[in-house]
Amino acid sequence: HRGRHIAVETSLLEVVKDGQPLPADQDGEYLITDLTNYGFPLIRYQINDYGRILSESCSCGRNLPMMGSTVGRTHDRVIMLDGREINGNTLLYHLTTDDVHRIGQLQIVQQQVTRFLIRVNRRPEPTEATFAFIRGQMRKLLGDIEVLIDVVDEIPRDPSGKVRSLISELGKVSSPDRG
């Protein structure tokens, strides 16, 4: 399988952006409607996941629609000055897959459209070269931005106990002027 079958017999999956449905093969926010829960129906329930419905059929021969891999959480996106969005996993990949600069756990916080705080765990101890690498990668991907770096003993956990790798303090973006 290249994707995951959608159980259309029991649920309706929609992909939307700004509340409007998107065609297949475009990334957007998932909305779920449960067609079997009569006691507590969930209608267009926002699960805060971001992904796409695929236009292709599955190689297994079933004719059910398929969803692609979930791209990320809706709150795990960086908003650029022009309003475009970048998945936080893209940033993490470019910051953590370099063989020269060993970076332990980190967290990216978008404080404003052009201002980012990067929390870096001090194990392994980051160097000035590591800081320059982080700033360079962030600017390469996002343009002329301010990058602040805070070396911490531990990345803070959210109330559920999870460490979020990307936090956007912007909320929903309605225009590129925010920030």
PDB file of C-alpha atoms in Angstrom:
ATOM      1  CA  HIS A   1       0.000   0.000   0.000  1.00  0.00           C
ATOM      2  CA  ARG A   2       1.220   3.507  -0.774  1.00  0.00           C
ATOM      3  CA  GLY A   3      -1.321   5.110   1.538  1.00  0.00           C
ATOM      4  CA  ARG A   4      -3.988   4.166   4.023  1.00  0.00           C
ATOM      5  CA  HIS A   5      -7.525   3.138   3.090  1.00  0.00           C
ATOM      6  CA  ILE A   6     -10.303   5.453   4.242  1.00  0.00           C
ATOM      7  CA  ALA A   7     -13.180   3.527   5.820  1.00  0.00           C
ATOM      8  CA  VAL A   8     -15.937   5.339   3.922  1.00  0.00           C
ATOM      9  CA  GLU A   9     -18.493   2.902   5.324  1.00  0.00           C
ATOM     10  CA  THR A  10     -18.051   4.372   8.801  1.00  0.00           C
ATOM     11  CA  SER A  11     -16.521   7.824   8.384  1.00  0.00           C
ATOM     12  CA  LEU A  12     -16.145  10.824   6.149  1.00  0.00           C
ATOM     13  CA  LEU A  13     -12.681  12.359   5.813  1.00  0.00           C
ATOM     14  CA  GLU A  14     -12.348  15.874   4.420  1.00  0.00           C
ATOM     15  CA  VAL A  15      -9.213  17.871   3.657  1.00  0.00           C
ATOM     16  CA  VAL A  16      -9.722  21.627   3.973  1.00  0.00           C
ATOM     17  CA  LYS A  17      -7.808  24.875   4.025  1.00  0.00           C
ATOM     18  CA  ASP A  18      -9.448  27.900   5.660  1.00  0.00           C
ATOM     19  CA  GLY A  19     -12.638  25.818   5.926  1.00  0.00           C
ATOM     20  CA  GLN A  20     -12.846  25.193   2.162  1.00  0.00           C
ATOM     21  CA  PRO A  21     -12.541  21.668   0.700  1.00  0.00           C
ATOM     22  CA  LEU A  22      -9.380  20.858  -1.231  1.00  0.00           C
ATOM     23  CA  PRO A  23      -9.082  18.512  -4.215  1.00  0.00           C
ATOM     24  CA  ALA A  24      -7.142  15.251  -3.980  1.00  0.00           C
ATOM     25  CA  ASP A  25      -3.344  15.431  -3.711  1.00  0.00           C
ATOM     26  CA  GLN A  26      -3.321  18.797  -1.923  1.00  0.00           C
ATOM     27  CA  ASP A  27      -2.266  19.117   1.720  1.00  0.00           C
ATOM     28  CA  GLY A  28      -4.735  20.554   4.169  1.00  0.00           C
ATOM     29  CA  GLU A  29      -6.308  20.036   7.571  1.00  0.00           C
ATOM     30  CA  TYR A  30      -8.184  16.786   8.181  1.00  0.00           C
ATOM     31  CA  LEU A  31     -11.814  16.944   9.323  1.00  0.00           C
ATOM     32  CA  ILE A  32     -13.515  13.712  10.415  1.00  0.00           C
ATOM     33  CA  THR A  33     -17.232  12.916  10.535  1.00  0.00           C
ATOM     34  CA  ASP A  34     -18.098   9.667  12.318  1.00  0.00           C
ATOM     35  CA  LEU A  35     -21.089   8.041  10.600  1.00  0.00           C
ATOM     36  CA  THR A  36     -21.705   5.348  13.240  1.00  0.00           C
ATOM     37  CA  ASN A  37     -21.660   7.155  16.583  1.00  0.00           C
ATOM     38  CA  TYR A  38     -25.308   8.010  17.252  1.00  0.00           C
ATOM     39  CA  GLY A  39     -24.831   8.750  20.956  1.00  0.00           C
ATOM     40  CA  PHE A  40     -22.169  11.431  20.531  1.00  0.00           C
ATOM     41  CA  PRO A  41     -21.745  12.242  16.853  1.00  0.00           C
ATOM     42  CA  LEU A  42     -18.530  13.894  15.731  1.00  0.00           C
ATOM     43  CA  ILE A  43     -19.261  16.136  12.770  1.00  0.00           C
ATOM     44  CA  ARG A  44     -16.359  17.772  10.892  1.00  0.00           C
ATOM     45  CA  TYR A  45     -14.194  17.140  13.944  1.00  0.00           C
ATOM     46  CA  GLN A  46     -10.801  18.851  13.790  1.00  0.00           C
ATOM     47  CA  ILE A  47      -8.122  16.358  14.765  1.00  0.00           C
ATOM     48  CA  ASN A  48      -5.318  18.870  14.121  1.00  0.00           C
ATOM     49  CA  ASP A  49      -3.575  16.607  11.603  1.00  0.00           C
ATOM     50  CA  TYR A  50      -2.411  17.840   8.236  1.00  0.00           C
ATOM     51  CA  GLY A  51      -2.223  15.690   5.107  1.00  0.00           C
ATOM     52  CA  ARG A  52      -3.945  14.755   1.851  1.00  0.00           C
ATOM     53  CA  ILE A  53      -6.381  12.391   0.191  1.00  0.00           C
ATOM     54  CA  LEU A  54      -4.690  10.593  -2.687  1.00  0.00           C
ATOM     55  CA  SER A  55      -6.142  10.529  -6.206  1.00  0.00           C
ATOM     56  CA  GLU A  56      -4.566   7.166  -7.026  1.00  0.00           C
ATOM     57  CA  SER A  57      -6.020   3.747  -6.338  1.00  0.00           C
ATOM     58  CA  CYS A  58      -4.385   1.222  -4.069  1.00  0.00           C
ATOM     59  CA  SER A  59      -2.349  -1.590  -5.613  1.00  0.00           C
ATOM     60  CA  CYS A  60      -4.253  -4.120  -3.477  1.00  0.00           C
ATOM     61  CA  GLY A  61      -7.310  -3.739  -5.721  1.00  0.00           C
ATOM     62  CA  ARG A  62      -9.742  -2.323  -3.143  1.00  0.00           C
ATOM     63  CA  ASN A  63     -11.590   0.674  -4.493  1.00  0.00           C
ATOM     64  CA  LEU A  64     -11.601   2.649  -1.256  1.00  0.00           C
ATOM     65  CA  PRO A  65     -10.115   6.143  -1.363  1.00  0.00           C
ATOM     66  CA  MET A  66      -6.747   6.514   0.338  1.00  0.00           C
ATOM     67  CA  MET A  67      -5.102   9.117   2.495  1.00  0.00           C
ATOM     68  CA  GLY A  68      -1.406   9.838   2.208  1.00  0.00           C
ATOM     69  CA  SER A  69       0.957   9.901   5.125  1.00  0.00           C
ATOM     70  CA  THR A  70       0.031  12.523   7.660  1.00  0.00           C
ATOM     71  CA  VAL A  71       2.342  15.455   7.025  1.00  0.00           C
ATOM     72  CA  GLY A  72       2.160  16.755  10.568  1.00  0.00           C
ATOM     73  CA  ARG A  73       0.047  18.518  13.091  1.00  0.00           C
ATOM     74  CA  THR A  74      -1.726  21.722  12.066  1.00  0.00           C
ATOM     75  CA  HIS A  75       0.093  23.587  14.827  1.00  0.00           C
ATOM     76  CA  ASP A  76       3.462  22.205  13.647  1.00  0.00           C
ATOM     77  CA  ARG A  77       3.761  24.629  10.757  1.00  0.00           C
ATOM     78  CA  VAL A  78       5.860  27.727  10.246  1.00  0.00           C
ATOM     79  CA  ILE A  79       4.215  30.723   8.602  1.00  0.00           C
ATOM     80  CA  MET A  80       6.416  32.681   6.225  1.00  0.00           C
ATOM     81  CA  LEU A  81       6.169  36.421   5.574  1.00  0.00           C
ATOM     82  CA  ASP A  82       4.360  35.836   2.260  1.00  0.00           C
ATOM     83  CA  GLY A  83       1.754  33.634   3.992  1.00  0.00           C
ATOM     84  CA  ARG A  84       3.111  30.292   2.776  1.00  0.00           C
ATOM     85  CA  GLU A  85       3.433  27.511   5.325  1.00  0.00           C
ATOM     86  CA  ILE A  86       6.340  25.129   5.881  1.00  0.00           C
ATOM     87  CA  ASN A  87       5.999  21.893   7.783  1.00  0.00           C
ATOM     88  CA  GLY A  88       8.115  21.869  10.932  1.00  0.00           C
ATOM     89  CA  ASN A  89       9.503  18.468   9.980  1.00  0.00           C
ATOM     90  CA  THR A  90      11.239  20.110   7.011  1.00  0.00           C
ATOM     91  CA  LEU A  91      13.052  22.501   9.330  1.00  0.00           C
ATOM     92  CA  LEU A  92      13.962  19.720  11.752  1.00  0.00           C
ATOM     93  CA  TYR A  93      15.347  17.602   8.928  1.00  0.00           C
ATOM     94  CA  HIS A  94      17.637  20.409   7.744  1.00  0.00           C
ATOM     95  CA  LEU A  95      18.809  21.138  11.282  1.00  0.00           C
ATOM     96  CA  THR A  96      19.415  17.608  12.538  1.00  0.00           C
ATOM     97  CA  THR A  97      20.693  15.516   9.619  1.00  0.00           C
ATOM     98  CA  ASP A  98      24.070  17.194   9.266  1.00  0.00           C
ATOM     99  CA  ASP A  99      27.015  14.885  10.073  1.00  0.00           C
ATOM    100  CA  VAL A 100      29.364  17.691  11.136  1.00  0.00           C
ATOM    101  CA  HIS A 101      27.196  19.561  13.645  1.00  0.00           C
ATOM    102  CA  ARG A 102      25.859  17.154  16.243  1.00  0.00           C
ATOM    103  CA  ILE A 103      22.657  18.652  17.564  1.00  0.00           C
ATOM    104  CA  GLY A 104      20.759  16.881  20.319  1.00  0.00           C
ATOM    105  CA  GLN A 105      17.152  17.594  21.073  1.00  0.00           C
ATOM    106  CA  LEU A 106      15.874  20.973  19.933  1.00  0.00           C
ATOM    107  CA  GLN A 107      12.668  22.954  19.790  1.00  0.00           C
ATOM    108  CA  ILE A 108      11.749  25.684  17.310  1.00  0.00           C
ATOM    109  CA  VAL A 109       9.439  28.441  18.578  1.00  0.00           C
ATOM    110  CA  GLN A 110       8.020  30.874  16.039  1.00  0.00           C
ATOM    111  CA  GLN A 111       7.428  33.991  18.119  1.00  0.00           C
ATOM    112  CA  GLN A 112       6.685  36.308  15.205  1.00  0.00           C
ATOM    113  CA  VAL A 113       6.638  35.770  11.450  1.00  0.00           C
ATOM    114  CA  THR A 114      10.314  36.756  11.250  1.00  0.00           C
ATOM    115  CA  ARG A 115      11.489  35.872  14.785  1.00  0.00           C
ATOM    116  CA  PHE A 116      12.388  32.368  15.971  1.00  0.00           C
ATOM    117  CA  LEU A 117      13.671  31.033  19.255  1.00  0.00           C
ATOM    118  CA  ILE A 118      15.595  27.766  18.977  1.00  0.00           C
ATOM    119  CA  ARG A 119      15.964  25.844  22.226  1.00  0.00           C
ATOM    120  CA  VAL A 120      18.934  23.480  22.060  1.00  0.00           C
ATOM    121  CA  ASN A 121      19.645  20.810  24.659  1.00  0.00           C
ATOM    122  CA  ARG A 122      23.152  21.200  26.023  1.00  0.00           C
ATOM    123  CA  ARG A 123      23.835  17.478  25.541  1.00  0.00           C
ATOM    124  CA  PRO A 124      25.884  17.289  23.388  1.00  0.00           C
ATOM    125  CA  GLU A 125      27.328  20.700  24.211  1.00  0.00           C
ATOM    126  CA  PRO A 126      26.712  22.960  21.180  1.00  0.00           C
ATOM    127  CA  THR A 127      29.558  25.077  19.806  1.00  0.00           C
ATOM    128  CA  GLU A 128      29.605  28.502  18.156  1.00  0.00           C
ATOM    129  CA  ALA A 129      29.895  26.653  14.838  1.00  0.00           C
ATOM    130  CA  THR A 130      26.687  24.778  15.703  1.00  0.00           C
ATOM    131  CA  PHE A 131      24.905  28.072  16.413  1.00  0.00           C
ATOM    132  CA  ALA A 132      26.134  29.507  13.084  1.00  0.00           C
ATOM    133  CA  PHE A 133      24.924  26.351  11.313  1.00  0.00           C
ATOM    134  CA  ILE A 134      21.443  26.622  12.912  1.00  0.00           C
ATOM    135  CA  ARG A 135      21.116  30.306  12.012  1.00  0.00           C
ATOM    136  CA  GLY A 136      22.357  29.638   8.474  1.00  0.00           C
ATOM    137  CA  GLN A 137      19.949  26.752   7.860  1.00  0.00           C
ATOM    138  CA  MET A 138      16.978  28.690   9.233  1.00  0.00           C
ATOM    139  CA  ARG A 139      17.771  31.715   7.048  1.00  0.00           C
ATOM    140  CA  LYS A 140      18.407  29.512   4.019  1.00  0.00           C
ATOM    141  CA  LEU A 141      14.916  28.034   4.379  1.00  0.00           C
ATOM    142  CA  LEU A 142      12.962  31.047   5.663  1.00  0.00           C
ATOM    143  CA  GLY A 143      14.797  34.141   4.403  1.00  0.00           C
ATOM    144  CA  ASP A 144      15.705  37.247   6.396  1.00  0.00           C
ATOM    145  CA  ILE A 145      14.663  36.230   9.914  1.00  0.00           C
ATOM    146  CA  GLU A 146      15.898  36.763  13.451  1.00  0.00           C
ATOM    147  CA  VAL A 147      17.152  33.574  15.106  1.00  0.00           C
ATOM    148  CA  LEU A 148      17.637  33.508  18.873  1.00  0.00           C
ATOM    149  CA  ILE A 149      19.254  30.454  20.454  1.00  0.00           C
ATOM    150  CA  ASP A 150      18.729  29.339  24.045  1.00  0.00           C
ATOM    151  CA  VAL A 151      20.811  26.441  25.386  1.00  0.00           C
ATOM    152  CA  VAL A 152      18.783  24.535  27.975  1.00  0.00           C
ATOM    153  CA  ASP A 153      19.224  21.529  30.250  1.00  0.00           C
ATOM    154  CA  GLU A 154      15.875  20.147  29.125  1.00  0.00           C
ATOM    155  CA  ILE A 155      13.346  21.050  26.439  1.00  0.00           C
ATOM    156  CA  PRO A 156      10.076  21.974  28.205  1.00  0.00           C
ATOM    157  CA  ARG A 157       7.154  19.563  27.920  1.00  0.00           C
ATOM    158  CA  ASP A 158       3.582  20.557  27.165  1.00  0.00           C
ATOM    159  CA  PRO A 159       0.764  19.726  29.628  1.00  0.00           C
ATOM    160  CA  SER A 160       0.318  16.263  28.056  1.00  0.00           C
ATOM    161  CA  GLY A 161       3.966  15.460  28.813  1.00  0.00           C
ATOM    162  CA  LYS A 162       5.083  15.573  25.180  1.00  0.00           C
ATOM    163  CA  VAL A 163       8.021  17.546  23.872  1.00  0.00           C
ATOM    164  CA  ARG A 164       6.818  19.549  20.892  1.00  0.00           C
ATOM    165  CA  SER A 165       9.536  20.090  18.333  1.00  0.00           C
ATOM    166  CA  LEU A 166       7.807  23.150  16.862  1.00  0.00           C
ATOM    167  CA  ILE A 167       5.619  25.704  18.568  1.00  0.00           C
ATOM    168  CA  SER A 168       3.958  28.541  16.701  1.00  0.00           C
ATOM    169  CA  GLU A 169       2.879  31.443  18.859  1.00  0.00           C
ATOM    170  CA  LEU A 170       1.108  33.037  15.878  1.00  0.00           C
ATOM    171  CA  GLY A 171      -2.198  31.156  15.980  1.00  0.00           C
ATOM    172  CA  LYS A 172      -4.204  30.996  12.784  1.00  0.00           C
ATOM    173  CA  VAL A 173      -2.803  33.284  10.129  1.00  0.00           C
ATOM    174  CA  SER A 174      -5.272  35.392   8.223  1.00  0.00           C
ATOM    175  CA  SER A 175      -2.827  37.661   6.424  1.00  0.00           C
ATOM    176  CA  PRO A 176       0.892  37.775   5.720  1.00  0.00           C
ATOM    177  CA  ASP A 177       1.260  41.042   7.686  1.00  0.00           C
ATOM    178  CA  ARG A 178       1.028  39.278  11.042  1.00  0.00           C
ATOM    179  CA  GLY A 179       3.964  39.307  13.285  1.00  0.00           C
TER     180      GLY A 179
END
